Amino acid sequence: MNLRAMVFTRGDKAGEEYRTFMNHFNMDIEERSFMDPIASRLKIIEAPSIALPVNNDYKIRYYGKPEGREEEAFMDILTLLKTGNVTLSNSTLRCINQVQIELSIKLYVTPICPYCPRMVKWLTQMVYINGQITLDIINLFDFPGMAEKEDIMAVPYLIINNKYRLLGFHQEDLLCMHILAALGQLYL
């Protein structure tokens, strides 16, 4: 059984190219307009993008094409969603389960970043484990205006709940501790 996903486009040539590109990932794709009310409900912030289901809720959204190093990271997301195989350490699992309120994470990446795929892998596993978390992965090569708007000069770059900012690569346990810190919590 294929994974189902929603692709959001603006109905233009770029959207057609995006849909064609996504077809090679062997998913059941439902195409929607960026102006569709469901895009608003899912808090889709830009198009082209793809929303992926975690336990029947679209908690992982990828903006732009997962090319270069990001293609492997995208494949890891699909594998996780199909198999449920989580590789996070027990310490990280305990940490991420301390998140008890809704949490929004934006991860800014580029296709040439050597560290971004691991951050994508860990964060998507955290979303998979804890249904309170939503993850937006944004390819800045496809959306340079977003980098400018957020004043991002390097990747990986995280924004947690639109307030807490974190630049650079961090190991999974430290990454989880930063997530808790963004919520004003300590890892216990």
N, CA and C of each residue as an Amber inpcrd file, in Angstrom:
protein
   564
   0.8360000  -1.1770000   0.0000000   0.0000000   0.0000000   0.0000000
   0.8850000   1.2470000   0.0000000   0.5900000   2.1560000  -0.8950000
   1.3550000   3.3840000  -0.9990000   0.9800000   4.3750000   0.0870000
   1.9220000   5.2080000   0.4160000   1.6830000   6.3150000   1.3300000
   0.8620000   7.3660000   0.5940000  -0.0790000   7.9740000   1.2930000
  -0.8620000   9.0290000   0.6560000  -0.3140000  10.3800000   1.1070000
  -0.4150000  11.3440000   0.2270000   0.1020000  12.6810000   0.5230000
  -0.7270000  13.7040000  -0.2310000  -0.6790000  14.9420000   0.2570000
  -1.3470000  16.0420000  -0.4320000  -0.2880000  16.9900000  -0.9580000
  -0.3900000  17.2950000  -2.2400000   0.5020000  18.2600000  -2.8660000
  -0.2890000  19.5430000  -3.0900000   0.3040000  20.6450000  -2.6820000
  -0.3260000  21.9550000  -2.8550000   0.4580000  22.7510000  -3.8870000
  -0.2530000  23.2270000  -4.9080000   0.3820000  24.0180000  -5.9570000
  -0.4630000  25.2510000  -6.2460000   0.0850000  26.0950000  -7.0760000
  -0.6340000  27.2980000  -7.4900000  -1.3120000  27.1100000  -8.8550000
  -1.2850000  25.8580000  -9.3680000  -1.9340000  25.5740000 -10.6420000
  -1.1540000  26.0900000 -11.8350000   0.1270000  26.3420000 -11.6500000
   0.9560000  26.8580000 -12.7380000   1.9370000  25.7880000 -13.2220000
   2.8330000  26.1760000 -14.1310000   3.7970000  25.2320000 -14.6780000
   4.7190000  24.6840000 -13.5900000   5.1140000  25.5310000 -12.6480000
   5.9660000  25.0850000 -11.5430000   5.2540000  24.0130000 -10.7220000
   3.9580000  24.1860000 -10.5310000   3.1760000  23.1970000  -9.7980000
   3.1000000  21.8770000 -10.5340000   2.9500000  21.9540000 -11.8520000
   2.9170000  20.7430000 -12.6740000   4.2560000  20.0050000 -12.5930000
   5.3500000  20.7630000 -12.6720000   6.6850000  20.1640000 -12.5570000
   6.8840000  19.5370000 -11.1810000   6.3850000  20.1830000 -10.1500000
   6.5060000  19.6820000  -8.7800000   5.7490000  18.3590000  -8.6310000
   4.5200000  18.3220000  -9.1310000   3.7170000  17.1010000  -9.0560000
   4.4190000  15.9600000  -9.7930000   4.9600000  16.2510000 -10.9680000
   5.6900000  15.2380000 -11.7380000   6.9030000  14.7420000 -10.9580000
   7.6330000  15.6750000 -10.3510000   8.7980000  15.3150000  -9.5480000
   8.3880000  14.4030000  -8.3840000   7.3130000  14.7410000  -7.6910000
   6.8670000  13.9640000  -6.5340000   6.3570000  12.5820000  -6.9270000
   5.9010000  12.4240000  -8.1720000   5.3840000  11.1260000  -8.6160000
   6.4530000  10.0380000  -8.5800000   7.7180000  10.3940000  -8.6780000
   8.7510000   9.3440000  -8.6860000   9.0210000   8.7780000  -7.2940000
   8.3430000   9.2890000  -6.2590000   8.5090000   8.7680000  -4.9040000
   7.4900000   7.6800000  -4.5570000   6.6700000   7.2570000  -5.5260000
   5.7470000   6.1460000  -5.3500000   4.7770000   6.3850000  -4.1850000
   4.0320000   7.4670000  -4.2850000   3.0140000   7.8120000  -3.2920000
   1.6840000   8.0120000  -4.0060000   0.6080000   7.8740000  -3.2710000
  -0.7040000   8.2630000  -3.7790000  -0.8590000   9.7440000  -3.4790000
  -0.8550000  10.5560000  -4.5280000  -0.8510000  12.0000000  -4.3540000
  -2.2120000  12.5900000  -4.6940000  -2.6910000  13.3800000  -3.7770000
  -3.9140000  14.1530000  -3.9920000  -3.4820000  15.5990000  -4.1900000
  -3.7190000  16.1290000  -5.3790000  -3.3060000  17.5060000  -5.6500000
  -4.3920000  18.4790000  -5.2250000  -3.9500000  19.5450000  -4.5650000
  -4.8470000  20.5960000  -4.0970000  -4.2840000  21.9550000  -4.4820000
  -5.1650000  22.9020000  -4.5990000  -4.7540000  24.2780000  -4.8330000
  -4.2600000  24.8840000  -3.5210000  -3.2720000  25.7180000  -3.6290000
  -2.7730000  26.4520000  -2.4670000  -3.8770000  27.3130000  -1.8630000
  -4.8840000  27.6540000  -2.6700000  -6.0010000  28.4870000  -2.2120000
  -7.1440000  27.6510000  -1.6160000  -7.0570000  26.3410000  -1.6950000
  -8.0750000  25.4430000  -1.1530000  -8.1790000  25.6430000   0.3630000
  -9.3840000  25.6450000   0.9160000  -9.5400000  25.8120000   2.3690000
  -8.7560000  24.7860000   3.1930000  -8.5440000  23.6000000   2.6310000
  -7.7800000  22.5960000   3.3800000  -6.3290000  23.0400000   3.5750000
  -5.7900000  23.8100000   2.6310000  -4.4310000  24.3450000   2.7920000
  -4.3720000  25.2670000   4.0020000  -5.3790000  26.0590000   4.1580000
  -5.4590000  26.9510000   5.3140000  -5.6160000  26.1600000   6.6110000
  -6.4520000  25.1480000   6.5910000  -6.6690000  24.3220000   7.7840000
  -5.3860000  23.6160000   8.2170000  -4.5960000  23.1690000   7.2240000
  -3.3340000  22.4890000   7.5220000  -2.1790000  23.4670000   7.7610000
  -2.4840000  24.7640000   7.6550000  -1.4850000  25.8210000   7.8590000
  -0.3320000  25.7150000   6.8580000  -0.6920000  25.4240000   5.6000000
   0.2930000  25.3880000   4.5220000   0.6980000  26.8310000   4.2500000
   1.9980000  27.1250000   4.3410000   2.4660000  28.5070000   4.2610000
   2.9570000  28.9270000   2.8800000   3.1620000  27.9500000   1.9760000
   3.6930000  28.2920000   0.6570000   3.4570000  27.1150000  -0.2850000
   3.6030000  27.3660000  -1.5690000   3.4690000  26.3220000  -2.5830000
   4.5390000  26.5430000  -3.6450000   5.0570000  25.4650000  -4.2190000
   4.6090000  24.0910000  -4.0750000   5.1010000  23.4580000  -2.7750000
   4.2630000  22.5620000  -2.2670000   4.5860000  21.8710000  -1.0270000
   3.8560000  20.5400000  -0.9810000   4.2840000  19.7030000  -0.0510000
   3.6510000  18.4050000   0.1350000   3.4040000  18.1970000   1.6240000
   2.2250000  17.7130000   1.9600000   1.8700000  17.4040000   3.3450000
   1.8040000  15.8880000   3.4850000   2.4940000  15.3840000   4.5170000
   2.5760000  13.9470000   4.7420000   1.8910000  13.5800000   6.0520000
   1.1400000  12.4710000   6.0290000   0.3700000  12.1060000   7.2230000
   1.1950000  11.3710000   8.2730000   0.9710000  11.7570000   9.5200000
   1.4880000  11.0340000  10.6680000   0.2610000  10.6790000  11.4960000
  -0.0450000   9.3920000  11.5860000  -1.2370000   8.9400000  12.3120000
  -2.4980000   9.6850000  11.8460000  -2.6920000   9.7500000  10.5380000
  -3.8730000  10.3440000   9.8980000  -4.0100000  11.8500000  10.0430000
  -2.9670000  12.5310000  10.4910000  -2.9760000  13.9900000  10.5400000
  -1.7210000  14.4710000   9.8150000  -1.8480000  15.4970000   9.0140000
  -0.7380000  15.9580000   8.1760000   0.2150000  16.8310000   9.0020000
   1.1200000  16.1800000   9.7250000   2.0170000  16.8470000  10.6720000
   3.3830000  17.1850000  10.0890000   3.7050000  16.6430000   8.9110000
   4.9850000  16.9290000   8.2690000   4.6910000  17.5760000   6.9280000
   5.2440000  18.7690000   6.7280000   5.0600000  19.4760000   5.4540000
   6.4380000  19.8310000   4.9080000   6.6280000  19.5470000   3.6350000
   7.8960000  19.8510000   2.9660000   7.6160000  20.8780000   1.8770000
   8.3390000  21.9860000   1.9330000   8.1510000  23.0890000   0.9870000
   9.3100000  23.1180000   0.0030000   8.9750000  23.0120000  -1.2850000
   9.9940000  22.9720000  -2.3200000  10.3250000  21.5310000  -2.6740000
  11.3170000  21.3720000  -3.5520000  11.7050000  20.0360000  -3.9950000
  12.7810000  19.4570000  -3.0760000  12.5920000  18.2180000  -2.6480000
  13.6460000  17.5520000  -1.8850000  14.7140000  17.0040000  -2.8360000
  15.6340000  17.8700000  -3.2330000  16.6770000  17.5080000  -4.1890000
  18.0160000  17.4060000  -3.4810000  19.0130000  16.9050000  -4.2080000
  20.3550000  16.8140000  -3.6520000  20.3570000  15.9430000  -2.4050000
  21.0360000  16.4060000  -1.3700000  21.0930000  15.6590000  -0.1040000
  19.7210000  15.5130000   0.5330000  18.8260000  16.4210000   0.2190000
  17.4880000  16.3790000   0.7960000  16.6300000  15.2540000   0.2110000
  16.9830000  14.7500000  -0.9560000  16.2120000  13.6400000  -1.5190000
  16.3420000  12.4090000  -0.6240000  17.5430000  12.1460000  -0.1490000
  17.7540000  11.0190000   0.7670000  16.9740000  11.2410000   2.0700000
  16.9930000  12.4630000   2.5780000  16.2480000  12.7770000   3.7980000
  14.7480000  12.5630000   3.5780000  14.2520000  12.9620000   2.4090000
  12.8390000  12.7750000   2.0910000  12.4970000  11.2860000   2.0270000
  13.4000000  10.5050000   1.4450000  13.1890000   9.0500000   1.3900000
  13.1430000   8.4640000   2.8030000  13.9740000   8.9900000   3.7050000
  13.9420000   8.5420000   5.1030000  12.5820000   8.8420000   5.7460000
  12.0130000  10.0120000   5.4280000  10.6870000  10.3590000   5.9490000
   9.6630000   9.3300000   5.4630000   9.6920000   9.0410000   4.1700000
   8.7230000   8.0950000   3.6010000   8.8900000   6.7080000   4.2150000
  10.1410000   6.2870000   4.4140000  10.4010000   4.9880000   5.0360000
   9.8560000   4.9570000   6.4570000  10.0930000   6.0170000   7.2080000
   9.5650000   6.1070000   8.5740000   8.0480000   5.9860000   8.5710000
   7.3840000   6.7200000   7.6860000   5.9300000   6.7200000   7.6540000
   5.3550000   5.3760000   7.2090000   6.1140000   4.6380000   6.3970000
   5.6490000   3.3260000   5.9420000   5.9380000   2.2220000   6.9520000
   7.0830000   2.3050000   7.6440000   7.5080000   1.2060000   8.5130000
   7.3360000   1.4930000  10.0030000   7.3540000   2.7790000  10.3830000
   7.2930000   3.1220000  11.8060000   8.5830000   2.8540000  12.5440000
   9.6630000   2.5890000  11.8220000  10.9560000   2.2680000  12.4380000
  11.6450000   3.5400000  12.9370000  11.6750000   3.7160000  14.2470000
  12.2860000   4.8790000  14.8860000  13.6410000   4.4670000  15.4480000
  14.6610000   5.2930000  15.1950000  16.0190000   4.9790000  15.6480000
  16.5340000   5.9420000  16.7170000  15.6660000   6.7720000  17.2660000
  16.0870000   7.7050000  18.3040000  16.5170000   6.9440000  19.5570000
  17.4550000   7.5210000  20.2910000  17.9180000   6.8980000  21.5300000
  16.8040000   6.9120000  22.5800000  16.9180000   6.0390000  23.5730000
  15.9410000   6.0020000  24.6630000  15.8810000   7.3360000  25.3900000
  17.0160000   7.9810000  25.5590000  17.0730000   9.2850000  26.2150000
  16.2680000  10.3210000  25.4260000  16.4240000  10.3190000  24.1060000
  15.6870000  11.2600000  23.2580000  14.1970000  10.9460000  23.2750000
  13.8520000   9.6730000  23.2870000  12.4370000   9.2920000  23.3490000
  11.7940000   9.8000000  24.6430000  12.4900000   9.6320000  25.7690000
  11.9660000  10.1470000  27.0370000  11.8290000  11.6650000  26.9800000
  12.8250000  12.3100000  26.3960000  12.8300000  13.7720000  26.2920000
  11.6440000  14.2600000  25.4540000  11.4670000  13.7100000  24.2720000
  10.4410000  14.2190000  23.3610000   9.0350000  13.9250000  23.8850000
   8.8980000  12.8870000  24.6780000   7.5930000  12.5850000  25.2630000
   7.2110000  13.5500000  26.3750000   8.1260000  14.4140000  26.7880000
   7.8060000  15.4470000  27.7730000   7.0330000  16.6100000  27.1450000
   7.0150000  16.7020000  25.8260000   6.2610000  17.7630000  25.1510000
   4.7790000  17.4320000  25.2840000   4.0490000  18.2820000  26.0010000
   2.6420000  18.0200000  26.2860000   1.7000000  19.0420000  25.6490000
   2.2510000  20.0360000  24.9410000   1.4160000  21.0420000  24.2850000
   1.7910000  21.0970000  22.8120000   0.9060000  21.6950000  22.0050000
   1.1900000  21.8040000  20.5710000   2.4660000  22.6020000  20.3440000
   3.2550000  22.1020000  19.4360000   4.5540000  22.6860000  19.1500000
   4.7560000  22.7390000  17.6470000   5.1850000  23.8890000  17.1540000
   5.4470000  24.0820000  15.7290000   6.9480000  24.2650000  15.5190000
   7.5100000  23.4590000  14.6300000   8.9320000  23.5650000  14.3110000
   9.0710000  23.8420000  12.8170000   9.8720000  24.8410000  12.4880000
  10.2550000  25.1000000  11.0980000  11.7400000  24.7950000  10.9870000
  12.0860000  23.9350000  10.0380000  13.4820000  23.5940000   9.7660000
  13.8140000  24.0730000   8.3630000  14.7550000  24.9850000   8.2770000
  15.2000000  25.5150000   6.9890000  16.4270000  24.7340000   6.5470000
  16.3940000  24.2680000   5.2910000  17.4400000  23.4120000   4.7330000
  17.8150000  23.8760000   3.3350000  18.8900000  23.3170000   2.8050000
  19.2400000  23.4670000   1.3910000  19.6860000  22.1010000   0.8760000
  19.6250000  21.8860000  -0.4370000  20.0250000  20.5940000  -1.0000000
  21.5230000  20.2890000  -0.8710000  22.3410000  21.2890000  -0.5580000
  23.7870000  21.0600000  -0.4640000  24.2880000  20.9880000   0.9760000
  23.4160000  21.1520000   1.9320000  23.7900000  21.1240000   3.3510000
  24.0950000  19.6840000   3.7780000  25.3200000  19.4160000   4.2610000
  25.6450000  18.0500000   4.6730000  25.0060000  17.6420000   6.0070000
  24.5710000  18.5980000   6.8160000  24.0150000  18.3050000   8.1380000
  22.4900000  18.2570000   8.1590000  21.8770000  18.8890000   7.1980000
  20.4090000  18.9990000   7.1780000  19.6900000  17.6530000   7.1590000
  20.1370000  16.6650000   6.3690000  19.4000000  15.3970000   6.3410000
  19.2740000  14.7210000   7.7070000  20.3140000  14.7780000   8.5300000
  20.2090000  14.1610000   9.8590000  19.2240000  14.9120000  10.7390000
  19.2250000  16.2360000  10.6210000  18.2570000  17.0260000  11.3960000
  16.8370000  16.6860000  10.9470000  16.6320000  16.5500000   9.6370000
  15.3200000  16.1640000   9.1040000  14.9190000  14.8000000   9.6650000
  15.8410000  13.8510000   9.6200000  15.5500000  12.4990000  10.0950000
  15.1390000  12.5070000  11.5640000  15.8990000  13.1640000  12.4180000
  15.6030000  13.1740000  13.8520000  14.2940000  13.8990000  14.1480000
  14.1150000  15.0510000  13.5170000  12.8950000  15.8230000  13.7910000
  11.6450000  15.0920000  13.3080000  11.7150000  14.4440000  12.1520000
  10.5290000  13.7200000  11.6770000  10.2220000  12.5420000  12.5970000
  11.2390000  11.9070000  13.1390000  10.9970000  10.8270000  14.0910000
  10.3590000  11.3670000  15.3790000  10.7860000  12.5550000  15.7970000
  10.1830000  13.1780000  16.9790000   8.7090000  13.4910000  16.7380000
   8.3870000  13.9630000  15.5340000   6.9920000  14.2230000  15.1650000
   6.2050000  12.9090000  15.1640000   6.8100000  11.8670000  14.6400000
   6.1600000  10.5570000  14.5690000   5.8340000  10.0330000  15.9710000
   6.7330000  10.2530000  16.9110000   6.5690000   9.7760000  18.2850000
   5.5580000  10.6250000  19.0550000   5.5890000  11.9440000  18.8500000
   4.7710000  12.8460000  19.6620000   3.8150000  13.6320000  18.7680000
   2.5380000  13.3280000  18.8500000   1.5180000  13.9470000  18.0110000
   1.2700000  15.4220000  18.2870000   1.9200000  15.9830000  19.2960000
   1.7770000  17.4100000  19.5970000   2.6270000  18.2770000  18.6720000
   3.5580000  17.6590000  17.9370000   4.5440000  18.4070000  17.1650000
   4.1850000  18.4200000  15.6870000   4.3310000  19.5840000  15.0710000
   4.1760000  19.7530000  13.6330000   5.5000000  20.2660000  13.0810000
   5.9190000  19.7240000  11.9360000   7.2070000  20.0890000  11.3410000
   7.0160000  20.6100000   9.9250000   7.5550000  21.8060000   9.6790000
   7.6280000  22.3840000   8.3360000   9.0900000  22.3850000   7.9230000
   9.4040000  21.6890000   6.8330000  10.7610000  21.6440000   6.2930000
  10.7530000  22.5230000   5.0430000  11.6300000  23.5250000   5.0310000
  11.5930000  24.5240000   3.9620000  12.9220000  24.5470000   3.2280000
  12.8710000  24.2440000   1.9290000  14.0550000  24.2930000   1.0780000
  14.2720000  25.7480000   0.6540000  15.3110000  26.3480000   1.1950000
  15.5360000  27.7750000   0.9350000  15.9910000  28.0620000  -0.4880000
  16.4760000  27.0640000  -1.2070000  16.8060000  27.2920000  -2.6150000
  15.5270000  27.5550000  -3.4110000  14.4170000  26.9410000  -2.9970000
  13.1450000  27.1490000  -3.6770000  12.3930000  28.3610000  -3.1470000
  12.6910000  28.7660000  -1.9180000  11.9990000  29.8970000  -1.2940000
  12.9970000  30.8730000  -0.6620000  13.8260000  31.5300000  -1.4740000
  14.8260000  32.4540000  -0.9160000  14.1970000  33.6360000  -0.1730000
  12.9980000  34.0140000  -0.5540000  12.3210000  35.1160000   0.1350000
  12.0410000  34.8000000   1.5960000  11.8160000  33.5180000   1.8900000
  11.5830000  33.1180000   3.2800000  12.8550000  33.2670000   4.1020000
  14.0020000  32.9720000   3.4910000  15.2760000  33.1450000   4.1960000
  15.5040000  34.6130000   4.5010000  15.2110000  35.4350000   3.5310000
  15.3780000  36.8820000   3.7230000  14.4300000  37.4030000   4.8000000
  13.1850000  36.9720000   4.7480000  12.1800000  37.4180000   5.7200000
  12.5700000  37.0390000   7.1480000  13.1200000  35.8440000   7.3190000
  13.4970000  35.3510000   8.6500000  14.9450000  35.6860000   9.0040000
  15.6600000  36.3670000   8.0780000  17.0600000  36.7510000   8.2980000
  17.9490000  35.5260000   8.5250000  17.7740000  34.5190000   7.6800000
  18.5440000  33.2780000   7.7770000  19.7210000  33.3390000   6.8110000
  20.9080000  33.1490000   7.3540000  22.1290000  33.2080000   6.5490000
  22.8080000  31.8510000   6.3920000  22.4090000  30.8600000   7.1920000
  23.0350000  29.5410000   7.1580000  21.9980000  28.4960000   7.5670000
  22.2780000  27.2510000   7.2080000  21.3970000  26.1310000   7.5590000
  22.2460000  25.0030000   8.1360000  21.6360000  24.0880000   8.8720000
  20.2390000  24.0270000   9.2490000  19.8780000  25.1250000  10.2450000
  18.6400000  25.5770000  10.1510000  18.1520000  26.6610000  10.9960000
  16.7560000  26.2880000  11.4720000  16.5560000  26.3100000  12.7660000
  15.2780000  25.9410000  13.3650000  14.5970000  27.1490000  13.9750000
  13.2930000  27.2110000  13.8110000  12.4780000  28.1740000  14.5460000
  11.3780000  27.3570000  15.2320000  11.3400000  27.4530000  16.5560000
  10.3820000  26.6910000  17.3430000   9.3280000  27.6490000  17.8800000
   8.0600000  27.3300000  17.5730000   6.9160000  28.1660000  17.9770000
   7.0970000  29.6320000  17.5800000   7.7120000  29.8610000  16.4430000
   7.9280000  31.2020000  15.8780000   8.7080000  32.1380000  16.7950000
   9.3980000  31.5990000  17.7890000  10.1450000  32.4380000  18.7250000
  11.5840000  31.9660000  18.9150000  11.7480000  30.7450000  19.3100000
  13.0470000  30.1900000  19.6780000  13.8140000  29.8290000  18.4100000
  15.0230000  30.3650000  18.2680000  15.8200000  30.1360000  17.0580000
  17.0860000  29.3770000  17.3930000  17.4510000  28.4670000  16.4940000
  18.6140000  27.6200000  16.7070000  19.3280000  27.4180000  15.3750000
  20.5710000  27.8320000  15.3300000  21.3740000  27.7050000  14.1070000
  22.3400000  26.5490000  14.2380000  22.4870000  25.7870000  13.1640000
  23.5160000  24.7620000  13.0880000  23.0330000  23.3720000  13.4400000
  23.9730000  22.4530000  13.3100000  23.7130000  21.0390000  13.5560000
  23.8240000  20.7410000  15.0470000  22.8900000  19.9560000  15.5550000
  22.9040000  19.5280000  16.9520000  22.5470000  18.0540000  17.0170000
  23.2270000  17.3040000  17.8670000  22.9090000  15.8880000  18.0480000
  21.4740000  15.7490000  18.5530000  20.8860000  14.5930000  18.3430000
  19.4600000  14.4000000  18.6360000  19.0900000  14.7170000  20.0780000
  19.9150000  14.3240000  21.0510000  19.5550000  14.5780000  22.4480000
  19.6000000  16.0640000  22.7790000  20.6120000  16.7660000  22.2690000
  20.7030000  18.2060000  22.4920000  19.5790000  18.9400000  21.7460000
  19.2580000  18.4590000  20.5750000  18.1620000  19.0350000  19.7980000
  16.8540000  18.9450000  20.5890000  16.6020000  17.8120000  21.2020000
  15.3880000  17.6490000  21.9990000  15.4110000  18.5730000  23.2110000
  16.5560000  18.7340000  23.8330000  16.6500000  19.6310000  24.9880000
  16.3680000  21.0780000  24.5840000  16.7900000  21.4620000  23.3800000
  16.4650000  22.8040000  22.8780000  14.9550000  22.9480000  22.6590000
  14.3230000  21.8930000  22.1900000  12.8650000  21.9300000  22.0010000
  12.1760000  22.1640000  23.3470000  12.6120000  21.4440000  24.3680000
  12.0390000  21.6490000  25.7030000  12.3310000  23.0510000  26.2190000
  13.5530000  23.5390000  25.9840000  13.9100000  24.8940000  26.4240000
  13.0060000  25.9330000  25.7690000  12.6490000  25.6960000  24.5040000
  11.7480000  26.6250000  23.8070000  10.3870000  26.6910000  24.4860000
  10.0380000  25.6250000  25.1740000   8.7610000  25.5570000  25.8950000
   8.9140000  25.9750000  27.3570000  10.1380000  26.3400000  27.7310000
  10.3860000  26.7280000  29.1200000  10.4650000  25.5420000  30.0470000
  10.7750000  24.3640000  29.4980000  10.8630000  23.1440000  30.2920000
  12.3080000  22.6750000  30.3800000  12.5920000  21.8770000  31.3680000
  13.8790000  21.2110000  31.5090000  13.6800000  19.7220000  31.2720000
  14.7230000  19.0740000  30.7570000  14.6580000  17.6240000  30.5800000
  14.8270000  16.9560000  31.9240000  13.8590000  16.1710000  32.3060000
  13.9030000  15.4830000  33.6080000  14.1330000  14.0090000  33.4250000
